[in-house]
Structure formats: C-alpha cells, structure tokens
Short mmCIF file of C-alpha atoms in Angstrom, two decimals:
data_model
loop_
_atom_site.label_atom_id
_atom_site.label_comp_id
_atom_site.label_asym_id
_atom_site.label_seq_id
_atom_site.Cartn_x
_atom_site.Cartn_y
_atom_site.Cartn_z
CA MET A 187 107.50 260.43 -83.27
CA PRO A 188 103.91 259.55 -84.17
CA ALA A 189 104.88 258.03 -87.54
CA VAL A 190 107.53 255.69 -86.21
CA ALA A 191 105.36 252.91 -84.82
CA ALA A 192 103.30 252.64 -87.99
CA LEU A 193 106.37 252.65 -90.23
CA LEU A 194 108.58 250.37 -88.19
CA PHE A 195 107.80 246.86 -89.32
CA THR A 196 106.71 247.86 -92.84
CA LEU A 197 109.99 249.64 -93.53
CA ALA A 198 111.23 248.76 -97.00
CA LEU A 199 114.23 250.01 -98.93
CA ALA A 200 113.35 252.51 -101.66
CA PRO A 201 113.97 251.21 -105.23
CA GLY A 202 116.94 253.52 -105.71
CA PHE A 203 118.45 252.32 -102.44
CA ALA A 204 118.06 248.66 -103.43
CA ALA A 205 119.89 249.38 -106.66
CA VAL A 206 122.89 251.02 -105.00
CA ALA A 207 123.09 248.14 -102.52
CA GLU A 208 124.18 245.93 -105.39
CA ALA A 209 126.51 248.48 -106.98
CA GLN A 210 130.23 249.05 -106.52
CA VAL A 211 131.25 249.38 -102.86
CA THR A 212 134.19 251.80 -103.22
CA PRO A 213 132.05 254.97 -102.98
CA PHE A 214 130.20 253.35 -100.08
CA THR A 215 133.45 252.55 -98.29
CA ARG A 216 134.77 256.06 -98.84
CA SER A 217 131.57 257.66 -97.58
CA LEU A 218 131.37 255.34 -94.59
CA SER A 219 135.00 255.94 -93.64
CA GLU A 220 134.62 259.71 -93.82
CA ALA A 221 131.41 259.69 -91.76
CA ALA A 222 132.93 257.35 -89.13
CA SER A 223 136.18 259.30 -88.75
CA ARG A 224 134.65 261.61 -86.12
CA ASP A 225 134.34 258.70 -83.68
CA GLU A 226 137.33 256.43 -83.15
CA ALA A 227 135.28 253.52 -81.77
CA ILE A 228 132.91 253.53 -84.75
CA ALA A 229 135.81 253.94 -87.18
CA ALA A 230 137.61 250.99 -85.56
CA PHE A 231 134.47 248.88 -85.69
CA TYR A 232 134.15 249.27 -89.46
CA ARG A 233 137.86 248.89 -90.10
CA ASP A 234 137.87 245.61 -88.16
CA ARG A 235 134.97 244.25 -90.21
CA GLY A 236 136.43 245.33 -93.56
CA TYR A 237 133.72 247.97 -93.95
CA ARG A 238 130.99 245.38 -94.24
CA PRO A 239 127.59 246.97 -93.55
CA LEU A 240 125.66 246.27 -90.38
CA TRP A 241 122.42 247.96 -91.37
CA THR A 242 122.19 248.69 -95.08
CA GLY A 243 122.62 245.27 -96.67
CA ALA A 244 119.65 243.37 -98.06
CA GLU A 245 120.06 240.80 -95.25
CA ASP A 246 120.16 243.39 -92.43
CA SER A 247 116.43 244.06 -92.06
CA ALA A 248 116.11 242.27 -88.70
CA ARG A 249 118.83 244.44 -87.15
CA ARG A 250 117.31 247.61 -88.61
CA GLU A 251 113.87 246.81 -87.30
CA ALA A 252 115.20 245.80 -83.84
CA LEU A 253 117.02 249.09 -83.35
CA LEU A 254 114.37 251.35 -84.85
CA SER A 255 111.72 249.66 -82.73
CA ALA A 256 113.79 250.29 -79.58
CA LEU A 257 114.48 253.89 -80.52
CA SER A 258 110.77 254.51 -81.10
CA ARG A 259 110.25 253.72 -77.39
CA ALA A 260 113.20 255.74 -76.08
CA ALA A 261 110.84 258.32 -74.57
CA ASP A 262 109.50 255.65 -72.20
CA HIS A 263 112.93 255.71 -70.54
CA GLY A 264 113.04 259.50 -70.23
CA LEU A 265 115.86 259.74 -72.78
CA PRO A 266 116.68 262.59 -75.21
CA VAL A 267 114.90 261.05 -78.20
CA GLN A 268 116.23 263.58 -80.72
CA ARG A 269 119.74 262.33 -79.99
CA TYR A 270 118.83 259.09 -81.81
CA ASP A 271 115.90 260.35 -83.96
CA ALA A 272 114.38 257.17 -85.35
CA ALA A 273 112.10 259.15 -87.67
CA ALA A 274 115.08 260.81 -89.35
CA LEU A 275 116.79 257.45 -89.77
CA ILE A 276 113.68 255.96 -91.39
CA ALA A 277 113.45 258.96 -93.70
CA GLY A 278 117.12 258.45 -94.55
CA PHE A 279 116.47 254.87 -95.66
CA ARG A 280 113.62 255.98 -97.87
CA ALA A 281 115.58 258.82 -99.45
CA ALA A 282 118.94 257.08 -99.96
CA ALA A 283 119.81 257.16 -103.67
CA THR A 284 123.60 256.81 -103.83
CA GLU A 285 126.37 254.75 -102.32
CA GLY A 286 127.45 257.91 -100.48
CA ASP A 287 123.98 258.16 -98.94
CA ARG A 288 124.23 254.53 -97.94
CA GLY A 289 127.60 254.96 -96.24
CA ARG A 290 126.45 257.99 -94.26
CA LEU A 291 123.25 256.21 -93.23
CA GLU A 292 125.26 253.19 -92.11
CA VAL A 293 127.26 255.34 -89.71
CA ALA A 294 124.19 257.27 -88.53
CA MET A 295 122.52 254.01 -87.49
CA THR A 296 125.64 252.84 -85.67
CA ARG A 297 126.04 256.18 -83.91
CA ALA A 298 122.39 256.04 -82.80
CA LEU A 299 122.93 252.54 -81.37
CA VAL A 300 126.12 253.56 -79.54
CA SER A 301 124.45 256.65 -78.03
CA TYR A 302 121.26 254.82 -77.07
CA ALA A 303 123.18 251.96 -75.46
CA HIS A 304 125.40 254.37 -73.50
CA ASP A 305 122.46 256.42 -72.24
CA LEU A 306 120.46 253.38 -71.08
CA GLN A 307 123.44 251.59 -69.52
CA SER A 308 125.22 254.52 -67.86
CA GLY A 309 122.91 257.53 -67.98
CA VAL A 310 122.52 260.62 -70.11
CA LEU A 311 124.61 262.80 -67.78
CA GLU A 312 127.99 262.68 -66.04
CA PRO A 313 126.87 262.87 -62.39
CA GLY A 314 129.98 264.61 -61.02
CA LYS A 315 129.64 267.38 -63.61
CA VAL A 316 126.05 268.07 -62.61
CA ASP A 317 126.53 268.45 -58.85
CA PRO A 318 129.81 268.21 -56.89
CA GLY A 319 128.04 266.33 -54.11
CA ILE A 320 127.44 263.35 -56.41
CA LYS A 321 130.62 261.30 -56.13
CA ARG A 322 129.24 258.26 -57.89
CA GLU A 323 131.55 256.42 -60.28
CA VAL A 324 129.47 255.21 -63.21
CA GLU A 325 130.46 252.02 -65.00
CA LYS A 326 130.67 252.50 -68.77
CA GLN A 327 130.67 249.76 -71.38
CA ASP A 328 133.11 249.69 -74.28
CA PRO A 329 131.21 250.74 -77.46
CA LEU A 330 133.04 248.06 -79.47
CA LEU A 331 131.87 245.36 -77.06
CA ASN A 332 128.33 246.74 -77.28
CA LEU A 333 128.42 246.67 -81.08
CA ALA A 334 129.71 243.09 -81.08
CA ALA A 335 127.02 242.02 -78.61
CA PHE A 336 124.32 243.68 -80.71
CA GLU A 337 125.49 241.94 -83.87
CA ARG A 338 125.39 238.55 -82.15
CA ASP A 339 121.88 239.01 -80.72
CA PRO A 340 120.17 242.31 -81.58
CA ALA A 341 116.93 241.75 -79.65
CA GLY A 342 118.67 240.22 -76.63
CA PHE A 343 121.23 243.01 -76.44
CA LEU A 344 118.64 245.78 -76.62
CA LYS A 345 116.57 244.07 -73.95
CA SER A 346 119.63 243.90 -71.66
CA LEU A 347 120.34 247.64 -71.71
CA PRO A 348 118.01 249.09 -69.01
CA PRO A 349 118.86 248.58 -65.31
CA LYS A 350 117.75 245.17 -64.07
CA ASP A 351 116.65 246.47 -60.67
CA PRO A 352 112.83 246.01 -60.53
CA GLU A 353 112.69 249.58 -59.22
CA TYR A 354 113.57 250.89 -62.68
CA ALA A 355 110.61 249.10 -64.27
CA ARG A 356 108.33 250.54 -61.59
CA LEU A 357 109.63 254.04 -62.34
CA VAL A 358 108.93 253.57 -66.06
CA LYS A 359 105.40 252.49 -65.16
CA GLU A 360 104.93 255.55 -62.92
CA LYS A 361 106.23 257.82 -65.66
CA ILE A 362 103.61 256.54 -68.09
CA ARG A 363 100.89 256.80 -65.44
CA LEU A 364 101.76 260.43 -64.71
CA GLU A 365 101.84 261.30 -68.40
CA ARG A 366 98.34 259.90 -68.80
CA LEU A 367 97.22 261.92 -65.78
CA MET A 368 98.61 265.07 -67.39
CA LEU A 369 96.56 264.35 -70.53
CA SER A 370 93.39 263.93 -68.47
CA GLY A 371 93.82 267.08 -66.36
CA GLY A 372 95.82 265.79 -63.42
CA TRP A 373 94.32 265.56 -59.95
CA GLY A 374 91.95 268.47 -60.34
CA PRO A 375 91.96 271.90 -58.66
CA GLU A 376 94.41 272.69 -55.85
CA VAL A 377 93.17 272.81 -52.28
CA PRO A 378 92.74 276.50 -51.36
CA ALA A 379 93.69 276.33 -47.68
CA THR A 380 96.66 276.52 -45.31
CA LYS A 381 95.27 274.04 -42.79
CA LEU A 382 92.37 271.61 -42.60
CA GLU A 383 91.69 269.26 -39.71
CA PRO A 384 88.97 266.90 -38.50
CA GLY A 385 85.61 268.64 -38.26
CA ALA A 386 86.39 271.17 -41.01
CA GLY A 387 84.02 271.72 -43.93
CA GLY A 388 83.38 274.10 -46.79
CA PRO A 389 84.75 274.40 -50.35
CA ALA A 390 88.38 273.77 -49.31
CA LEU A 391 87.42 270.50 -47.66
CA VAL A 392 85.51 269.44 -50.78
CA ALA A 393 88.59 270.24 -52.88
CA LEU A 394 90.73 268.15 -50.52
CA ARG A 395 88.23 265.28 -50.69
CA ASP A 396 88.17 265.34 -54.49
CA ARG A 397 91.95 265.52 -54.78
CA LEU A 398 92.42 262.60 -52.40
CA MET A 399 89.96 260.56 -54.48
CA ALA A 400 91.78 261.47 -57.71
CA MET A 401 95.09 260.41 -56.12
CA GLY A 402 93.70 257.07 -55.04
CA TYR A 403 93.81 257.69 -51.29
CA LEU A 404 90.05 257.89 -50.79
CA ASP A 405 87.22 255.78 -52.15
CA ARG A 406 84.35 257.55 -53.85
CA SER A 407 82.75 259.87 -51.28
CA ALA A 408 80.25 262.73 -51.12
CA THR A 409 81.18 263.86 -47.61
CA SER A 410 81.47 267.60 -46.99
CA VAL A 411 83.03 267.18 -43.53
CA TYR A 412 86.58 266.25 -42.52
CA ASP A 413 85.57 262.85 -41.17
CA GLU A 414 87.53 259.75 -40.15
CA ARG A 415 87.84 258.49 -43.72
CA ILE A 416 89.44 261.73 -44.86
CA ARG A 417 91.72 261.74 -41.81
CA ALA A 418 92.87 258.20 -42.67
CA ALA A 419 93.39 259.17 -46.32
CA VAL A 420 95.48 262.18 -45.32
CA ALA A 421 97.55 260.01 -42.97
CA ALA A 422 98.17 257.49 -45.77
CA PHE A 423 99.26 260.30 -48.08
CA GLN A 424 101.58 261.62 -45.38
CA LEU A 425 103.23 258.22 -44.96
CA ASP A 426 103.88 258.00 -48.71
CA HIS A 427 105.45 261.47 -48.73
CA GLY A 428 107.68 261.34 -45.66
CA LEU A 429 105.45 263.54 -43.50
CA GLU A 430 104.32 263.10 -39.92
CA ALA A 431 101.25 260.88 -40.28
CA ASP A 432 98.93 262.74 -37.90
CA GLY A 433 96.01 262.89 -40.34
CA VAL A 434 95.90 266.71 -40.18
CA ALA A 435 96.28 268.56 -43.47
CA GLY A 436 98.60 271.31 -42.30
CA GLN A 437 100.58 273.73 -44.43
CA GLY A 438 103.35 271.24 -45.27
CA THR A 439 100.93 268.45 -46.11
CA LEU A 440 98.76 270.68 -48.30
CA ALA A 441 101.84 271.94 -50.13
CA GLU A 442 102.66 268.32 -51.03
CA ILE A 443 99.05 267.49 -51.92
CA ASN A 444 98.93 270.47 -54.28
CA ILE A 445 102.04 269.44 -56.23
CA PRO A 446 100.84 268.65 -59.79
CA PRO A 447 101.64 265.47 -61.76
CA GLN A 448 104.19 267.25 -63.97
CA GLU A 449 106.32 268.09 -60.93
CA ARG A 450 106.15 264.48 -59.72
CA LEU A 451 107.11 263.42 -63.24
CA LYS A 452 110.31 265.46 -62.95
CA SER A 453 111.20 263.50 -59.82
CA VAL A 454 110.56 260.23 -61.67
CA LEU A 455 112.69 261.24 -64.66
CA VAL A 456 115.56 262.13 -62.33
CA ALA A 457 115.13 258.88 -60.39
CA MET A 458 115.36 256.92 -63.64
CA GLU A 459 118.62 258.67 -64.47
CA ARG A 460 119.95 257.94 -60.99
CA GLU A 461 119.03 254.27 -61.43
CA ARG A 462 121.12 254.21 -64.61
CA TRP A 463 124.07 255.58 -62.61
CA MET A 464 123.81 252.91 -59.93
CA GLY A 465 125.35 250.02 -61.85
CA ARG A 466 124.29 246.44 -62.18
CA ASP A 467 124.93 244.77 -58.82
CA LEU A 468 124.00 246.42 -55.53
CA GLY A 469 124.99 243.32 -53.55
CA ARG A 470 122.85 240.42 -52.29
CA ARG A 471 123.14 242.05 -48.86
CA HIS A 472 123.66 245.81 -48.89
CA ILE A 473 123.07 248.96 -46.88
CA TRP A 474 120.82 251.57 -48.49
CA VAL A 475 120.93 255.12 -47.12
CA ASN A 476 118.37 257.30 -48.91
CA LEU A 477 119.29 260.84 -47.90
CA THR A 478 115.93 262.36 -48.87
CA ASP A 479 114.07 259.78 -46.79
CA PHE A 480 116.28 260.21 -43.69
CA ARG A 481 116.40 256.41 -43.37
CA THR A 482 119.03 253.66 -43.41
CA ARG A 483 118.09 250.12 -44.39
CA ILE A 484 119.74 246.71 -44.61
CA VAL A 485 118.51 244.86 -47.69
CA ASP A 486 118.89 241.09 -48.05
CA GLU A 487 118.00 239.43 -51.34
CA GLY A 488 115.91 242.44 -52.32
CA LYS A 489 113.96 242.60 -49.03
CA VAL A 490 114.41 245.18 -46.28
CA THR A 491 115.41 243.27 -43.14
CA PHE A 492 116.32 246.23 -40.93
CA GLU A 493 115.41 249.91 -40.95
CA THR A 494 116.23 252.91 -38.78
CA ARG A 495 115.83 256.67 -38.90
CA SER A 496 118.83 258.74 -39.93
CA VAL A 497 120.19 262.25 -39.59
CA ILE A 498 122.06 263.53 -42.67
CA GLY A 499 124.29 266.52 -43.41
CA LYS A 500 123.01 270.07 -43.12
CA ASP A 501 121.89 271.83 -46.28
CA VAL A 502 124.88 274.17 -46.34
CA PRO A 503 128.04 274.03 -48.47
CA ASP A 504 130.64 271.50 -47.28
CA MET A 505 128.14 269.75 -44.98
CA ARG A 506 125.75 268.11 -47.43
CA SER A 507 126.14 264.33 -47.35
CA PRO A 508 127.66 263.12 -50.63
CA GLU A 509 126.32 260.31 -52.81
CA PHE A 510 128.58 257.34 -53.47
CA SER A 511 128.93 253.59 -53.01
CA ASP A 512 131.58 251.75 -51.03
CA GLN A 513 132.05 248.69 -48.82
CA MET A 514 131.57 248.61 -45.06
CA ASP A 515 134.51 246.67 -43.60
CA TYR A 516 134.31 247.12 -39.83
CA MET A 517 132.73 248.86 -36.87
CA VAL A 518 134.45 250.64 -34.00
CA ILE A 519 132.89 250.18 -30.57
CA ASN A 520 133.63 252.92 -28.00
CA PRO A 521 135.17 255.12 -30.71
CA SER A 522 137.27 258.21 -30.29
CA TRP A 523 136.20 261.18 -32.38
CA ASN A 524 139.01 262.59 -34.45
CA VAL A 525 137.57 266.00 -35.15
CA PRO A 526 137.74 266.84 -38.88
CA ARG A 527 140.16 269.66 -39.59
CA SER A 528 137.42 271.81 -41.11
CA ILE A 529 135.48 271.66 -37.83
CA THR A 530 138.62 272.18 -35.74
CA THR A 531 139.66 275.34 -37.59
CA LYS A 532 136.26 276.81 -38.43
CA GLU A 533 134.41 276.10 -35.19
CA TYR A 534 136.79 275.32 -32.33
CA LEU A 535 139.83 277.50 -33.10
CA PRO A 536 137.80 280.76 -32.84
CA LEU A 537 136.39 279.53 -29.51
CA MET A 538 139.86 278.73 -28.13
CA GLN A 539 141.19 282.10 -29.32
CA ARG A 540 138.64 283.70 -27.00
CA ASN A 541 139.00 281.10 -24.24
CA PRO A 542 141.83 278.51 -24.38
CA ASN A 543 139.78 276.11 -22.25
CA ALA A 544 136.71 276.16 -24.52
CA ALA A 545 135.46 272.76 -25.69
CA SER A 546 137.38 271.16 -22.82
CA HIS A 547 135.89 267.74 -23.64
CA LEU A 548 138.28 267.65 -26.60
CA VAL A 549 141.98 266.83 -26.37
CA LEU A 550 144.45 268.99 -28.30
CA VAL A 551 146.90 266.75 -30.19
CA ASP A 552 150.19 267.51 -31.96
CA ARG A 553 151.44 265.99 -35.22
CA ASN A 554 152.94 263.04 -33.32
CA GLY A 555 149.63 262.19 -31.65
CA ARG A 556 150.66 263.52 -28.23
CA ALA A 557 148.28 265.47 -26.00
CA VAL A 558 149.16 269.17 -25.74
CA ASN A 559 148.69 271.43 -22.73
CA ARG A 560 146.43 274.23 -23.93
CA GLY A 561 148.01 276.65 -21.48
CA ALA A 562 151.23 276.44 -23.48
CA VAL A 563 149.57 277.44 -26.77
CA ASN A 564 148.97 280.97 -28.06
CA PHE A 565 145.90 280.26 -30.14
CA ASN A 566 145.80 283.81 -31.47
CA ALA A 567 149.08 283.18 -33.29
CA TYR A 568 147.32 280.77 -35.67
CA ASN A 569 144.64 280.81 -38.33
CA ALA A 570 142.74 278.13 -40.22
CA ARG A 571 145.64 277.60 -42.64
CA ASN A 572 148.57 277.24 -40.26
CA PHE A 573 146.99 275.76 -37.12
CA PRO A 574 149.40 272.85 -36.34
CA PHE A 575 147.18 270.80 -34.00
CA SER A 576 144.29 268.39 -34.30
CA MET A 577 141.58 267.56 -31.77
CA ARG A 578 140.22 264.29 -30.45
CA GLN A 579 137.37 263.30 -28.16
CA PRO A 580 138.08 260.11 -26.14
CA PRO A 581 135.44 257.34 -25.87
CA SER A 582 132.52 258.26 -23.62
CA ASP A 583 128.74 258.33 -23.47
CA GLY A 584 128.90 261.97 -24.58
CA ASN A 585 131.22 261.33 -27.53
CA ALA A 586 129.98 263.02 -30.70
CA LEU A 587 130.03 259.61 -32.40
CA GLY A 588 128.14 257.95 -29.57
CA LEU A 589 129.24 254.43 -28.73
CA VAL A 590 129.75 252.89 -32.17
CA LYS A 591 130.67 253.93 -35.69
CA PHE A 592 130.44 251.91 -38.91
CA MET A 593 133.31 252.33 -41.32
CA PHE A 594 133.63 252.18 -45.10
CA PRO A 595 136.87 254.20 -45.44
CA ASN A 596 136.56 256.86 -48.13
CA GLN A 597 138.23 260.11 -49.11
CA TRP A 598 135.28 262.17 -47.87
CA ASN A 599 135.55 260.79 -44.33
CA ILE A 600 131.88 259.80 -44.30
CA TYR A 601 130.61 256.99 -42.08
CA LEU A 602 127.55 255.88 -40.11
CA HIS A 603 127.50 256.35 -36.34
CA ASP A 604 125.65 256.62 -33.06
CA THR A 605 125.01 260.03 -31.49
CA PRO A 606 124.14 261.42 -28.05
CA SER A 607 121.73 263.87 -29.72
CA LYS A 608 118.74 261.54 -29.78
CA SER A 609 116.03 264.21 -29.88
CA LEU A 610 116.81 265.07 -33.51
CA PHE A 611 115.39 261.74 -34.66
CA ASP A 612 111.92 262.94 -33.68
CA ARG A 613 112.03 265.66 -36.35
CA GLU A 614 110.24 265.16 -39.67
CA ALA A 615 113.19 266.50 -41.68
CA ARG A 616 116.57 265.50 -40.26
CA ALA A 617 119.44 267.39 -41.93
CA PHE A 618 121.62 268.43 -38.98
CA SER A 619 125.03 266.72 -39.19
CA HIS A 620 128.36 267.81 -40.68
CA GLY A 621 127.92 265.20 -43.43
CA CYS A 622 128.12 261.80 -41.72
CA ILE A 623 125.02 259.67 -41.20
CA ARG A 624 123.70 259.33 -37.63
CA LEU A 625 121.55 256.33 -36.77
CA ALA A 626 118.62 256.25 -34.36
CA ASP A 627 119.15 252.56 -33.52
CA PRO A 628 122.89 251.94 -33.91
CA PHE A 629 123.07 248.97 -31.52
CA ASP A 630 120.30 247.11 -33.36
CA PHE A 631 122.00 247.99 -36.64
CA ALA A 632 125.22 246.44 -35.29
CA TYR A 633 123.38 243.31 -34.15
CA ALA A 634 121.83 242.91 -37.61
CA LEU A 635 125.25 243.16 -39.27
CA LEU A 636 126.96 240.82 -36.82
CA ALA A 637 124.19 238.22 -37.05
CA ALA A 638 125.76 237.10 -40.32
CA GLN A 639 128.91 235.93 -38.48
CA THR A 640 127.92 234.95 -34.93
CA ASP A 641 125.05 233.20 -33.15
CA ASP A 642 125.16 235.83 -30.38
CA PRO A 643 125.57 239.22 -32.03
CA GLU A 644 124.22 241.13 -29.05
CA GLY A 645 126.53 239.35 -26.61
CA LEU A 646 129.55 239.97 -28.84
CA PHE A 647 128.74 243.65 -29.20
CA GLN A 648 127.84 244.27 -25.57
CA GLY A 649 130.98 242.51 -24.36
CA HIS A 650 133.18 244.95 -26.25
CA LEU A 651 130.95 247.87 -25.23
CA ARG A 652 131.24 247.08 -21.50
CA SER A 653 135.02 247.03 -21.72
CA GLY A 654 135.00 250.78 -22.36
CA LYS A 655 137.96 250.29 -24.70
CA GLU A 656 138.04 251.42 -28.30
CA THR A 657 137.64 248.15 -30.24
CA VAL A 658 137.58 247.34 -33.94
CA VAL A 659 135.23 244.52 -34.97
CA ARG A 660 135.68 243.48 -38.58
CA LEU A 661 132.87 242.14 -40.73
CA ASP A 662 133.69 238.68 -42.05
CA GLN A 663 131.97 239.65 -45.29
CA PRO A 664 132.21 243.35 -46.22
CA VAL A 665 128.81 244.82 -47.00
CA PRO A 666 128.22 247.21 -49.92
CA VAL A 667 126.86 250.54 -48.73
CA HIS A 668 125.05 252.97 -51.03
CA LEU A 669 124.43 256.60 -50.11
CA VAL A 670 121.70 257.61 -52.54
CA TYR A 671 119.31 260.48 -53.16
CA PHE A 672 115.92 259.41 -54.54
CA THR A 673 112.95 261.75 -54.24
CA ALA A 674 110.78 259.21 -56.09
CA TYR A 675 110.89 255.53 -55.25
CA SER A 676 108.54 252.63 -54.60
CA SER A 677 107.74 250.98 -51.29
CA ALA A 678 108.09 247.27 -50.58
CA LYS A 679 104.51 246.84 -51.87
CA GLY A 680 105.28 248.76 -55.07
CA LYS A 681 103.44 251.97 -54.13
CA MET A 682 105.22 255.16 -55.16
CA ASN A 683 106.70 257.39 -52.49
CA TYR A 684 107.86 260.96 -52.96
CA ARG A 685 110.24 263.04 -50.87
CA ARG A 686 111.38 266.64 -50.82
CA ASP A 687 114.49 267.74 -52.72
CA VAL A 688 116.48 268.40 -49.53
CA TYR A 689 119.66 269.72 -51.19
CA GLY A 690 118.14 270.88 -54.49
CA ARG A 691 120.11 268.23 -56.38
CA ASP A 692 117.12 266.87 -58.27
CA GLY A 693 116.33 270.33 -59.60
CA VAL A 694 119.87 270.69 -60.95
CA ILE A 695 119.79 267.22 -62.53
CA TYR A 696 116.41 267.87 -64.15
CA GLU A 697 117.71 271.11 -65.68
CA ALA A 698 120.72 269.23 -67.06
CA LEU A 699 118.46 266.51 -68.50
CA THR A 700 116.36 269.19 -70.18
CA ALA A 701 119.48 270.80 -71.63
CA ALA A 702 120.51 267.37 -72.96
CA GLY A 703 117.19 267.06 -74.79
CA VAL A 704 114.90 265.20 -72.39
CA VAL A 705 111.35 266.51 -72.82
CA LEU A 706 108.74 266.72 -70.08
CA GLY A 707 105.39 265.91 -71.62
CA PRO A 708 102.66 263.34 -71.93
CA LEU A 709 103.32 260.22 -73.93
CA GLN A 710 105.92 261.33 -76.45
CA GLY A 711 106.33 259.15 -79.49
#
C-alpha cells in the first residue's frame, strides 16, 4: 500500500461526503443496518449505540486516523493486509457521496477493526484446524469489548493488541531485517560443496567465507584457506542453528548455510503467528519445552534458570509430541510405567502371540488391577480391539520412565520423565519417543522445581528415591508448562536462532497463512 502512508494524516472528507454528514440520518441508518446484518457482533454494537457513527462523523477524525495508521503497518506483523485494505477504505472516504455510502463505509471500518484486532490478539488461523498435533486453546476477545475499548482510547487499544512477550517484537525486527536482505540480494551465492573442513581452499571455501561474512558470523576477511577464524565462525553458526558445533562445514551444516533469507522469513512469519496463539501470560515461573530445539527450560521472571536436553516424539503418526499448555502439579519418584494401550496392542500383543513370555519385565494386569498369569492367557484369541488386559512395569532402574516423572495430567497422556536410554541425548536430532518428553538431567530438573518449596531439594528428592517406593511429591505452587514448536526464536542475548521443521508443521502453517492472504515479500506497504 505505497499510497497509504502519504495519505494517512492528510485524509480529508470529500465535499460531497461532508454534505451528507449533515443530512438526514434515516438513509444512513438503513444502509448501516443492512451492511452490519451479516455480523451479529457489529449489528449489536450499532444497535446499542443507537446507530451513532464511530468513524464517519465530523468529530471522528482521530479514530479514523488511528485505525488507518495501524492498518497501514499490518504487513509488519505478517498479517493478511488485504483483509483490512486500508487503501480501499481511504478511497471509500474520498468517493462517498450519499448517506448509503456513508453507512456502508461505517460498517467497513468497523469490520476492518474487528478483523485486525482478532488477528493480532489471537492469530490469523485456528491452530487445531491447521495441524491435529497442535492442541493449543487460543484465547479470543469479545468483539464488543474490543470495540468499546477502542472507542475509549483508540491509540492505547491499538498499541495493546500485539503479544507483549519481548520475543514478538524481536521477531518483527527480524522479519524487517530479512525483507531488507531480500531486496539487497540476500547472503550471496550458495556454497557449492558437500563438505569443507580446516585446511580446505578453492572457490567453495571463498563462497563459504563470503556467505559467513554476509551473515555476520565472520569479520571482513580475504583468506582463501579454511583457517581458525572460519572454523570459529562455522561453529558459531552451528550453535545458532541447533547443529553439533564442531566447526566443520559438513553436509548438514552447508544445507543450513545455503538456506536463503526468504526461507528463514517463512519461519519468522510462522513464529509470529505461534506467538499470537500463546496468550498473554506464560507464568512468572514456567517450563518451556521447544520441540524443535530438543530442549527443556525453566524460566523465572523471563530468564532461563535451568536447561536440559530433551528427547521428543518420533516423526511418525500418533507419536509426534503435541503442542499445548498445562500446569505441572506433581512429580512421581520411582514411578511405575502404565503402558499406553496403543503400545500394548500394537507392539507387545504381537510379541506375546508369538511368545507368551515376551517382554517379561512387564506385568499383565486385568481390569481390576490384578496381576495375571500369562500362562493362563491365549493371546491369539485377541486383537487390538478386544484385548482385555493392560500392562505395567514396576519401579526399577530399567523402568521405561526411569526414576522420576513430572506430571501435568492431560488427555493426551503426555508428561516429562527420566529414561534409561541415556545415549540418545548425544544425538543432534532427538525424536525417538512415543510422544512424551524425556529429560537428560531429570534429577537436577527435580531439584530446581523443589527449590521453590524446600531448603534441601536434593535431600528431599534423594530420600524418596532411596526408599524404592513409588512416591508422589506435589508442587506447592503448580508451574505452567508449555510444549511449543518454534523454528525461529531469539537467544537470551537477542540473537536469532533457527531450527529444522522436525514434523513439517511449520510448512503446513505457512501454506495456511498464504491461503489466508499473508504475502511473503520484502517490505510490503
């Protein structure tokens, strides 16, 4: 909308429009009522105010200018600008010649405000309709309350709409930076190699050097050899992109280095939408599990106070870890593992049909919770639908849940837990579980949580652990836990980090944003 900024604060009502503003209101009321009838909230708003105008009166210029100014910057937020179309609204003011025109324009302005406020407060998309793995419940504001708040304080209301999390502002800044990069040619030519390591030279090394300089990882250099400065720059890039920071530009690292700004911009646009889904209050203390980063963090007053590596669900249907928020209420020390029915019937039943004593570390349990002698069961008489038993693994060092699990009871039976499979935490990408989140340092995680309610968190935890008994320890103050999926986010120092789209969810969300009218391109508006 190149004309919007120039027109915004010089907007004046056309002479014909000024004349109809002082004319009889009955045609205006009729036109307004008909235009508003398609939306009950807007119709109710005007009925309640006796069809008084909000935008088209001679005294309404401040409200008009506040909204049109905000709409002219909608592209900064990665929103579908044509949904609000400030240029069309301005043209409508200039062309209005009748009371009917005035009534329709009145409703068009209100509809633009309602849509813009909804999209900035709650997101453009319905997350659950985009991907079934996104279980997030998005808070939505009542349009009538939004309209009332705008009328009281137009500028203040519009300023309040974007997420207050500083991360959102950093994403907006990164979006603008990437758009400018796209205008100036990006980061230059791709690196034509599959692997480069210290000592290497030639045209591919020069391309790597130049791209690292363009990305800000290397100071100005004329080197034609893979020296220590390039190794350090590669390692820094790897850290910011979730790669093993060995300083060697292998196939995976070069694939990430060669990703152009427009692809990173897609990640940023999706991250901004996800931020709008998150709601207003994450909790002064909360647990942040970023699935794409394979990390779990405890955040206190906006600062990360504990961090550990995580294993997330496999990238196969029914095992991908879902996204949602809940409250962690308690931990279970020396837990039993109640095997999910899907695992019991899909994995263990076929084994026991071939050998009744397979998976002997698990106890077969009837509907009353009693242990069942496997020798008395004809496993071949059952299938996944009618199998009448469940399975449980008693507490032990080899328990699938390890020695502690952290509970925020939810319908998807997802929780955080220890694991005996420690070697998986050494992998760069860690999607191996059935959906729950495994922690590399579960004891330290427990100590950090318990420190809020005891002077000796380690002693409290270890005392229960040594008992060998399954023990529930409740948190005095439940802690919000957020399972999220951000492929673009900033570090504690504000530097942008990027991660791979492990489950392909970002790709699906970006396609949905595009279908909704979001445009990928440099500096719209």
